[in-house]
Amino acid sequence: MHRLAPHSLLALLFASLVPAAATAENIDLLMSNLFPKEELTYIGFDSVERADIPTASGVDRKYLIVDFRSGYGRDREQELASVHRVCTALLKNRDLIRSLTHQGYDMVSVAFDRHYQYDCL
């Protein structure tokens, strides 16, 4: 069995953390500047992984939820327009999508409250 030197192990660990941190920063920057604060407020994102679904099943196992909150009084048409705006911003950022894909994400969803999510990809 080949053992890594402590400095090699540390470098490997650091290298595995950098893409995740860079992605988190990219998502936060992209989403927090997407809407005026009075329209929608970016809350953050959450990673969900469904370990109960077999990898070979072809069903989405790992996804990202991008979370926003809005004031009351938004109608369905405004909400769908906002989903389109969020999804378009994500899809146009090819580096971010590439990074998410390498991290094993199958889907990105947008949420405006705790009950409903809209899938982007």
mmCIF file of C-alpha atoms in Angstrom, residues 28 30-45 66-71 74 82 86 110-113:
data_model
loop_
_atom_site.group_PDB
_atom_site.id
_atom_site.type_symbol
_atom_site.label_atom_id
_atom_site.label_comp_id
_atom_site.label_asym_id
_atom_site.label_seq_id
_atom_site.Cartn_x
_atom_site.Cartn_y
_atom_site.Cartn_z
ATOM 1 C CA ASP A 28 -23.520 33.787 -3.937
ATOM 2 C CA LEU A 30 -24.270 35.802 -9.060
ATOM 3 C CA MET A 31 -27.519 35.417 -7.134
ATOM 4 C CA SER A 32 -27.122 38.269 -4.644
ATOM 5 C CA ASN A 33 -26.777 40.830 -7.436
ATOM 6 C CA LEU A 34 -29.496 39.440 -9.696
ATOM 7 C CA PHE A 35 -32.526 41.278 -8.242
ATOM 8 C CA PRO A 36 -33.080 44.574 -6.441
ATOM 9 C CA LYS A 37 -33.529 43.932 -2.695
ATOM 10 C CA GLU A 38 -37.128 45.172 -2.746
ATOM 11 C CA GLU A 39 -38.001 42.634 -5.453
ATOM 12 C CA LEU A 40 -36.331 39.416 -4.251
ATOM 13 C CA THR A 41 -33.772 38.725 -1.562
ATOM 14 C CA TYR A 42 -31.200 35.979 -2.090
ATOM 15 C CA ILE A 43 -31.064 33.788 1.030
ATOM 16 C CA GLY A 44 -28.446 31.230 0.000
ATOM 17 C CA PHE A 45 -28.267 27.751 -1.429
ATOM 18 C CA VAL A 66 -31.056 28.347 -4.792
ATOM 19 C CA ASP A 67 -33.258 30.100 -2.244
ATOM 20 C CA PHE A 68 -34.922 33.531 -2.472
ATOM 21 C CA ARG A 69 -37.571 35.314 -0.424
ATOM 22 C CA SER A 70 -39.974 37.907 -1.709
ATOM 23 C CA GLY A 71 -42.506 40.268 -0.283
ATOM 24 C CA ARG A 74 -46.253 38.484 -6.137
ATOM 25 C CA SER A 82 -38.107 35.389 -11.724
ATOM 26 C CA VAL A 86 -32.442 32.919 -12.141
ATOM 27 C CA VAL A 110 -35.121 27.725 -7.439
ATOM 28 C CA ALA A 111 -37.224 28.217 -4.299
ATOM 29 C CA PHE A 112 -39.162 31.256 -3.100
ATOM 30 C CA ASP A 113 -40.588 29.643 0.008
#
